[in-house]
Amino acid sequence: MDNKFYFVDLPGYGYSKMSKEEQVKSGHFIEEYLQSRNQIAVVILVIDIRHAPSSDDKFMYDYLIKTNKPFFVVANKADKIAITKVDATTKEIQEILNPMHDIHFLPFSSERKVYIDSVWKQIETYIFDI
Ligand SMILES: Nc1nc2c(ncn2[C@@H]2O[C@H](COP(=O)(O)OP(=O)(O)OP(=O)(O)O)[C@@H](O)[C@H]2O)c(=O)[nH]1
Ligand SMILES: [Mg+2]
């Protein structure tokens, strides 16, 4: 291959300004995209560290488990909570979603650009595989 990879930012599910109809549409789009692209090396599920996972987060997480997709979870906006709470909060989120699975959960902040090294390391374990 040409040794390149790229990131694809999928639309957010549930949440925000979307109408129910748009949410259903984007849900179908996400599902179809994930199913049809067998070149996907890894899916990164980005959730908000400040809140317990929403039912949409749970749905997406369970979907990824069910379909056997390689994925890990990034708990974003870590800059919004006390640095001393970051690791424990990430663990709590992991426990809510499912402590039984061997899925990595990593804190992150796209705003502050902290915790980047561990996320890159995780990505690399997937892309150097292909
Ligand atoms: N404090 C903080 N704010 C963030 C961080 N990441 C994103 N945001 C803010 O959160 C808001 C939403 O960011 P987006 O990147 O649009 O989030 P998204 O999940 O892609 O949203 P949709 O695609 O619409 O579902 C923006 O105002 C960002 O500036 C972060 O790490 N820290
Ligand atoms: Mg987005």
Coordinates of N, CA, C and O and ligand atoms in Angstrom, one line a residue:
M1 N 0.8 -1.2 0.0 CA 0.0 0.0 0.0 C 0.9 1.3 0.0 O 2.1 1.2 0.0
D2 N 0.3 2.4 0.0 CA 1.1 3.6 -0.1 C 1.4 4.2 1.3 O 1.9 5.3 1.4
N3 N 1.2 3.4 2.3 CA 1.6 3.8 3.7 C 1.0 5.0 4.2 O 1.5 5.7 5.1
K4 N -0.2 5.3 3.8 CA -0.9 6.5 4.3 C -2.2 6.0 5.0 O -2.7 5.0 4.7
F5 N -2.5 6.9 6.0 CA -3.8 6.6 6.6 C -4.4 8.0 6.8 O -3.8 9.0 6.8
Y6 N -5.7 8.0 7.0 CA -6.4 9.3 7.3 C -7.5 9.1 8.3 O -8.0 8.0 8.5
F7 N -7.9 10.2 8.9 CA -8.9 10.2 9.9 C -10.2 10.6 9.2 O -10.2 11.5 8.4
V8 N -11.3 10.0 9.5 CA -12.6 10.3 9.0 C -13.4 10.7 10.2 O -13.6 10.0 11.2
D9 N -13.9 12.0 10.2 CA -14.8 12.4 11.3 C -16.2 12.2 11.0 O -16.8 12.8 10.1
L10 N -16.8 11.2 11.7 CA -18.2 10.9 11.4 C -19.1 11.8 12.1 O -18.7 12.4 13.1
P11 N -20.3 12.0 11.7 CA -21.2 12.9 12.3 C -21.5 12.5 13.8 O -21.5 11.3 14.0
G12 N -21.8 13.4 14.6 CA -22.2 13.0 16.0 C -23.5 12.3 16.0 O -24.4 12.5 15.1
Y13 N -23.7 11.3 16.9 CA -24.9 10.6 17.0 C -25.7 11.2 18.1 O -25.2 11.7 19.1
G14 N -27.0 11.1 18.0 CA -27.9 11.6 19.1 C -27.6 13.1 19.3 O -27.3 13.8 18.4
Y15 N -27.7 13.6 20.4 CA -27.2 14.9 20.9 C -27.5 16.1 19.9 O -28.0 16.0 18.8
S16 N -27.2 17.2 20.4 CA -27.2 18.5 19.8 C -28.4 18.9 19.0 O -29.5 18.5 19.3
K17 N -28.1 19.7 18.0 CA -29.2 20.4 17.3 C -30.0 19.6 16.3 O -30.9 20.1 15.6
M18 N -29.6 18.3 16.2 CA -30.3 17.5 15.1 C -31.8 17.1 15.5 O -32.0 16.9 16.7
S19 N -32.6 17.1 14.6 CA -34.0 16.6 14.8 C -33.9 15.1 14.9 O -32.9 14.5 14.5
K20 N -35.0 14.5 15.4 CA -35.1 13.1 15.5 C -34.8 12.4 14.1 O -34.1 11.4 14.0
E21 N -35.4 13.0 13.1 CA -35.3 12.4 11.8 C -33.8 12.5 11.3 O -33.3 11.5 10.7
E22 N -33.2 13.6 11.6 CA -31.8 13.7 11.2 C -30.9 12.8 12.0 O -29.9 12.2 11.4
Q23 N -31.3 12.5 13.2 CA -30.5 11.6 14.1 C -30.6 10.2 13.5 O -29.6 9.5 13.4
V24 N -31.8 9.8 13.1 CA -32.0 8.5 12.5 C -31.2 8.4 11.2 O -30.5 7.4 11.0
K25 N -31.2 9.4 10.4 CA -30.5 9.4 9.1 C -29.0 9.3 9.4 O -28.3 8.5 8.7
S26 N -28.5 10.1 10.3 CA -27.0 10.0 10.6 C -26.7 8.7 11.2 O -25.6 8.2 11.0
G27 N -27.6 8.1 12.0 CA -27.4 6.8 12.5 C -27.2 5.7 11.4 O -26.3 4.9 11.5
H28 N -28.1 5.8 10.4 CA -28.0 4.9 9.3 C -26.7 5.1 8.5 O -26.0 4.2 8.1
F29 N -26.4 6.4 8.4 CA -25.1 6.7 7.6 C -23.9 6.1 8.3 O -23.0 5.5 7.7
I30 N -23.8 6.3 9.6 CA -22.7 5.8 10.4 C -22.6 4.3 10.3 O -21.5 3.7 10.0
E31 N -23.8 3.6 10.4 CA -23.8 2.2 10.4 C -23.3 1.7 9.0 O -22.5 0.8 8.9
E32 N -23.9 2.3 8.0 CA -23.5 1.9 6.6 C -22.0 2.1 6.4 O -21.3 1.3 5.8
Y33 N -21.6 3.2 6.8 CA -20.1 3.6 6.6 C -19.2 2.5 7.3 O -18.3 2.0 6.7
L34 N -19.6 2.3 8.6 CA -18.7 1.3 9.3 C -18.8 -0.1 8.7 O -17.8 -0.8 8.8
Q35 N -19.9 -0.4 8.2 CA -20.1 -1.8 7.6 C -19.4 -1.9 6.3 O -18.9 -3.0 6.0
S36 N -19.4 -0.9 5.5 CA -19.0 -1.0 4.1 C -17.5 -0.8 3.9 O -16.9 -1.2 2.9
R37 N -16.8 -0.2 4.9 CA -15.4 0.1 4.7 C -14.6 -0.9 5.4 O -14.4 -0.8 6.6
N38 N -14.1 -1.9 4.7 CA -13.3 -2.9 5.4 C -11.8 -2.4 5.6 O -11.0 -3.1 6.2
Q39 N -11.5 -1.2 5.1 CA -10.2 -0.7 5.3 C -10.0 0.1 6.6 O -9.0 0.7 6.9
I40 N -11.1 0.2 7.4 CA -11.0 0.9 8.6 C -10.1 0.2 9.6 O -10.3 -1.0 9.9
A41 N -9.0 0.8 10.0 CA -8.0 0.2 10.9 C -8.5 0.2 12.3 O -8.4 -0.8 13.1
V42 N -9.1 1.3 12.7 CA -9.6 1.4 14.1 C -10.7 2.5 14.2 O -10.6 3.5 13.4
V43 N -11.6 2.3 15.0 CA -12.6 3.4 15.3 C -12.3 4.0 16.7 O -12.0 3.3 17.6
I44 N -12.3 5.3 16.7 CA -12.1 6.0 18.0 C -13.5 6.6 18.4 O -14.0 7.4 17.8
L45 N -14.0 6.1 19.5 CA -15.3 6.6 20.0 C -14.9 7.7 21.0 O -14.3 7.5 22.0
V46 N -15.4 8.9 20.6 CA -15.0 10.1 21.4 C -16.3 10.4 22.3 O -17.3 10.7 21.8
I47 N -16.0 10.4 23.6 CA -17.1 10.8 24.5 C -16.7 11.9 25.4 O -15.5 12.3 25.5
D48 N -17.6 12.5 26.2 CA -17.3 13.6 27.0 C -17.0 13.1 28.4 O -17.8 12.5 29.1
I49 N -15.8 13.5 28.9 CA -15.4 13.0 30.2 C -16.2 13.6 31.4 O -16.3 13.0 32.5
R50 N -16.9 14.6 31.1 CA -17.7 15.3 32.2 C -19.0 14.6 32.6 O -19.5 14.9 33.6
H51 N -19.5 13.8 31.7 CA -20.8 13.2 32.0 C -20.7 11.6 31.9 O -19.9 11.1 31.2
A52 N -21.6 11.0 32.7 CA -21.7 9.6 32.5 C -22.1 9.3 31.1 O -22.8 10.1 30.5
P53 N -21.7 8.2 30.5 CA -22.1 7.9 29.1 C -23.6 8.0 28.9 O -24.4 7.5 29.7
S54 N -24.0 8.7 27.8 CA -25.4 8.8 27.5 C -25.9 7.5 26.9 O -25.1 6.6 26.6
S55 N -27.2 7.4 26.8 CA -27.7 6.1 26.2 C -27.2 6.0 24.8 O -27.0 4.9 24.3
D56 N -27.0 7.1 24.1 CA -26.4 7.0 22.7 C -25.0 6.5 22.8 O -24.6 5.7 21.9
D57 N -24.2 7.0 23.8 CA -22.8 6.5 23.9 C -22.9 4.9 24.2 O -22.1 4.2 23.6
K58 N -23.8 4.5 25.0 CA -23.9 3.1 25.3 C -24.3 2.3 24.1 O -23.7 1.2 23.8
F59 N -25.2 2.8 23.3 CA -25.7 2.2 22.1 C -24.5 2.0 21.2 O -24.3 0.9 20.6
M60 N -23.8 3.1 21.0 CA -22.6 3.1 20.0 C -21.5 2.1 20.5 O -21.0 1.3 19.7
Y61 N -21.3 2.1 21.8 CA -20.3 1.2 22.4 C -20.7 -0.2 22.1 O -19.9 -1.0 21.7
D62 N -21.9 -0.5 22.5 CA -22.4 -1.9 22.3 C -22.4 -2.3 20.9 O -22.1 -3.5 20.5
Y63 N -22.7 -1.4 20.0 CA -22.7 -1.7 18.6 C -21.3 -2.1 18.1 O -21.1 -3.0 17.4
L64 N -20.3 -1.3 18.6 CA -18.9 -1.6 18.2 C -18.5 -2.9 18.7 O -17.8 -3.7 18.0
I65 N -18.9 -3.2 19.9 CA -18.5 -4.5 20.5 C -19.2 -5.6 19.7 O -18.5 -6.6 19.3
K66 N -20.5 -5.4 19.4 CA -21.3 -6.5 18.7 C -20.7 -6.8 17.3 O -20.7 -7.9 16.9
T67 N -20.3 -5.7 16.7 CA -19.8 -5.9 15.3 C -18.3 -6.2 15.2 O -17.8 -6.3 14.1
N68 N -17.7 -6.4 16.4 CA -16.3 -6.8 16.4 C -15.4 -5.8 15.8 O -14.3 -6.2 15.3
K69 N -15.7 -4.6 15.8 CA -14.8 -3.5 15.2 C -13.7 -3.3 16.2 O -13.9 -3.2 17.4
P70 N -12.5 -3.1 15.6 CA -11.4 -2.7 16.5 C -11.7 -1.2 16.9 O -11.9 -0.4 16.1
F71 N -11.7 -1.0 18.2 CA -12.0 0.4 18.6 C -11.4 0.7 20.0 O -11.1 -0.3 20.8
F72 N -11.3 1.9 20.3 CA -11.0 2.3 21.7 C -11.7 3.6 22.0 O -12.3 4.3 21.1
V73 N -11.8 4.0 23.3 CA -12.6 5.1 23.7 C -11.7 6.2 24.2 O -10.8 6.0 24.9
V74 N -12.0 7.4 23.7 CA -11.3 8.6 24.1 C -12.3 9.5 25.0 O -13.4 9.8 24.5
A75 N -11.9 9.8 26.2 CA -12.8 10.6 27.0 C -12.3 12.0 26.9 O -11.3 12.4 27.5
N76 N -12.9 12.8 26.0 CA -12.5 14.1 25.6 C -12.9 15.2 26.7 O -13.7 15.0 27.5
K77 N -12.3 16.4 26.5 CA -12.5 17.5 27.4 C -12.0 17.3 28.8 O -12.5 17.8 29.8
A78 N -10.9 16.6 28.9 CA -10.2 16.4 30.2 C -9.8 17.7 30.8 O -9.6 17.7 32.0
D79 N -9.6 18.7 30.0 CA -9.2 20.0 30.5 C -10.3 20.6 31.4 O -10.1 21.6 32.1
K80 N -11.5 20.1 31.2 CA -12.7 20.6 32.0 C -12.8 20.1 33.4 O -13.7 20.6 34.1
I81 N -12.0 19.1 33.7 CA -12.1 18.6 35.1 C -10.8 18.7 35.8 O -9.8 18.8 35.1
A82 N -10.8 18.5 37.1 CA -9.5 18.7 37.8 C -8.5 17.6 37.4 O -9.0 16.4 37.2
I83 N -7.3 17.9 37.2 CA -6.3 17.0 36.6 C -6.2 15.8 37.6 O -6.0 14.6 37.1
T84 N -6.4 16.0 38.8 CA -6.3 14.9 39.8 C -7.5 13.9 39.7 O -7.4 12.8 40.2
K85 N -8.5 14.3 38.9 CA -9.7 13.4 38.8 C -9.7 12.7 37.4 O -10.6 11.8 37.2
V86 N -8.8 13.0 36.6 CA -8.9 12.5 35.2 C -8.8 11.0 35.1 O -9.7 10.4 34.5
D87 N -7.9 10.4 35.8 CA -7.7 9.0 35.6 C -8.9 8.2 36.3 O -9.4 7.3 35.6
A88 N -9.3 8.7 37.4 CA -10.4 8.0 38.1 C -11.7 8.1 37.3 O -12.5 7.2 37.2
T89 N -11.9 9.3 36.7 CA -13.2 9.5 36.0 C -13.2 8.7 34.7 O -14.2 8.1 34.3
T90 N -12.0 8.6 34.1 CA -11.9 7.7 32.9 C -12.3 6.3 33.2 O -13.0 5.6 32.5
K91 N -11.8 5.9 34.4 CA -12.0 4.5 34.8 C -13.5 4.3 35.1 O -14.1 3.3 34.8
E92 N -14.1 5.3 35.8 CA -15.6 5.2 36.1 C -16.4 5.0 34.8 O -17.3 4.2 34.7
I93 N -16.0 5.8 33.8 CA -16.7 5.7 32.5 C -16.6 4.3 31.9 O -17.5 3.7 31.4
Q94 N -15.4 3.8 32.0 CA -15.1 2.5 31.5 C -16.0 1.4 32.3 O -16.5 0.5 31.7
E95 N -16.1 1.6 33.6 CA -16.9 0.7 34.4 C -18.3 0.7 34.0 O -19.0 -0.3 34.0
I96 N -18.8 1.9 33.7 CA -20.2 2.1 33.3 C -20.5 1.4 32.0 O -21.4 0.7 31.8
L97 N -19.6 1.6 31.1 CA -19.8 1.0 29.7 C -19.7 -0.5 29.7 O -20.5 -1.2 29.2
N98 N -18.6 -1.0 30.2 CA -18.5 -2.4 30.5 C -17.1 -2.8 30.9 O -16.1 -2.8 30.1
P99 N -16.9 -3.1 32.1 CA -15.6 -3.5 32.7 C -15.1 -4.8 32.1 O -13.9 -5.1 32.2
M100 N -16.0 -5.6 31.6 CA -15.6 -7.0 31.1 C -14.8 -7.0 29.8 O -14.1 -7.9 29.6
H101 N -15.0 -6.0 29.0 CA -14.4 -6.0 27.7 C -12.9 -5.5 27.8 O -12.7 -4.6 28.6
D102 N -12.1 -6.0 27.0 CA -10.7 -5.6 27.0 C -10.6 -4.4 26.0 O -9.9 -4.4 25.0
I103 N -11.2 -3.3 26.4 CA -11.2 -2.1 25.5 C -10.4 -1.0 26.2 O -10.7 -0.8 27.4
H104 N -9.6 -0.3 25.5 CA -8.8 0.8 26.1 C -9.7 2.1 26.2 O -10.4 2.4 25.3
F105 N -9.5 2.7 27.4 CA -10.2 4.0 27.6 C -9.1 5.0 27.9 O -8.3 4.8 28.9
L106 N -9.0 6.1 27.2 CA -7.9 7.1 27.4 C -8.5 8.5 27.5 O -9.4 8.9 26.7
P107 N -8.0 9.2 28.5 CA -8.4 10.6 28.6 C -7.8 11.4 27.5 O -6.8 11.0 26.9
F108 N -8.4 12.5 27.2 CA -7.9 13.4 26.1 C -8.4 14.8 26.2 O -9.4 15.0 26.9
S109 N -7.7 15.7 25.5 CA -8.3 17.1 25.4 C -7.9 17.6 24.1 O -6.7 17.9 23.9
S110 N -8.8 17.8 23.2 CA -8.5 18.3 21.9 C -8.2 19.8 22.0 O -7.5 20.4 21.2
E111 N -8.7 20.4 23.1 CA -8.4 21.8 23.3 C -7.0 22.1 23.8 O -6.3 22.9 23.3
R112 N -6.6 21.3 24.8 CA -5.3 21.6 25.4 C -4.2 20.8 24.8 O -3.0 21.0 25.2
K113 N -4.5 19.8 24.0 CA -3.4 19.0 23.4 C -2.6 18.3 24.5 O -1.4 18.2 24.4
V114 N -3.3 17.8 25.5 CA -2.6 17.0 26.5 C -3.1 15.5 26.3 O -4.1 15.3 25.6
Y115 N -2.3 14.6 26.9 CA -2.6 13.2 26.8 C -2.5 12.7 25.3 O -3.0 11.6 25.0
I116 N -1.8 13.5 24.5 CA -1.8 13.1 23.1 C -0.9 11.9 22.9 O -1.3 11.0 22.1
D117 N 0.2 11.8 23.6 CA 1.1 10.7 23.3 C 0.5 9.3 23.5 O 0.7 8.4 22.7
S118 N -0.3 9.2 24.6 CA -0.9 7.8 24.8 C -1.9 7.5 23.7 O -2.1 6.4 23.3
V119 N -2.6 8.5 23.2 CA -3.6 8.3 22.2 C -2.9 7.9 20.9 O -3.3 7.0 20.2
W120 N -1.8 8.6 20.6 CA -1.1 8.3 19.3 C -0.5 6.8 19.4 O -0.6 6.1 18.5
K121 N 0.0 6.5 20.6 CA 0.5 5.2 20.8 C -0.5 4.1 20.5 O -0.3 3.1 19.9
Q122 N -1.7 4.4 21.0 CA -2.8 3.5 20.8 C -3.2 3.4 19.3 O -3.4 2.3 18.8
I123 N -3.2 4.5 18.6 CA -3.6 4.5 17.2 C -2.5 3.7 16.5 O -2.8 2.9 15.6
E124 N -1.2 3.9 16.8 CA -0.2 3.2 16.1 C -0.2 1.7 16.2 O 0.1 1.0 15.3
T125 N -0.8 1.2 17.4 CA -0.9 -0.3 17.5 C -1.8 -0.8 16.4 O -1.7 -2.0 16.1
Y126 N -2.7 0.0 15.9 CA -3.6 -0.5 14.9 C -3.1 -0.2 13.5 O -3.2 -1.0 12.6
I127 N -2.5 1.0 13.2 CA -2.2 1.3 11.9 C -0.9 0.6 11.4 O -0.7 0.4 10.2
F128 N 0.0 0.3 12.3 CA 1.2 -0.4 11.8 C 1.0 -1.9 11.6 O 1.8 -2.6 11.2
D129 N -0.3 -2.3 11.8 CA -0.7 -3.6 11.6 C -1.2 -3.9 10.2 O -1.3 -5.1 9.8
I130 N -1.5 -2.8 9.5 CA -2.2 -3.1 8.2 C -1.2 -3.1 7.0 O 0.0 -2.9 7.1
Ligands
LIG1 N1 -12.9 22.4 26.7 C1 -12.9 21.7 25.6 N2 -13.8 21.9 24.7 C2 -13.8 21.0 23.6 C3 -12.9 20.0 23.5 N3 -13.1 19.3 22.3 C4 -14.1 20.0 21.7 N4 -14.5 21.0 22.5 C5 -15.6 22.0 22.2 O1 -16.8 21.2 22.1 C6 -17.7 21.8 21.1 C7 -18.1 20.7 20.1 O2 -16.9 20.3 19.5 P1 -17.1 19.4 18.1 O3 -15.7 19.1 17.7 O4 -17.9 20.1 17.1 O5 -17.8 18.1 18.7 P2 -18.5 17.0 17.9 O6 -18.6 15.8 18.8 O7 -17.7 16.7 16.6 O8 -19.9 17.5 17.5 P3 -20.9 16.9 16.4 O9 -20.1 16.5 15.2 O10 -21.8 18.1 16.1 O11 -21.7 15.8 17.1 C8 -16.9 22.9 20.5 O12 -17.3 24.1 21.1 C9 -15.4 22.6 20.9 O13 -14.6 23.7 21.0 C10 -11.9 19.8 24.6 O14 -11.1 18.9 24.6 N5 -12.0 20.7 25.6
MG2 MG -18.2 16.5 14.8

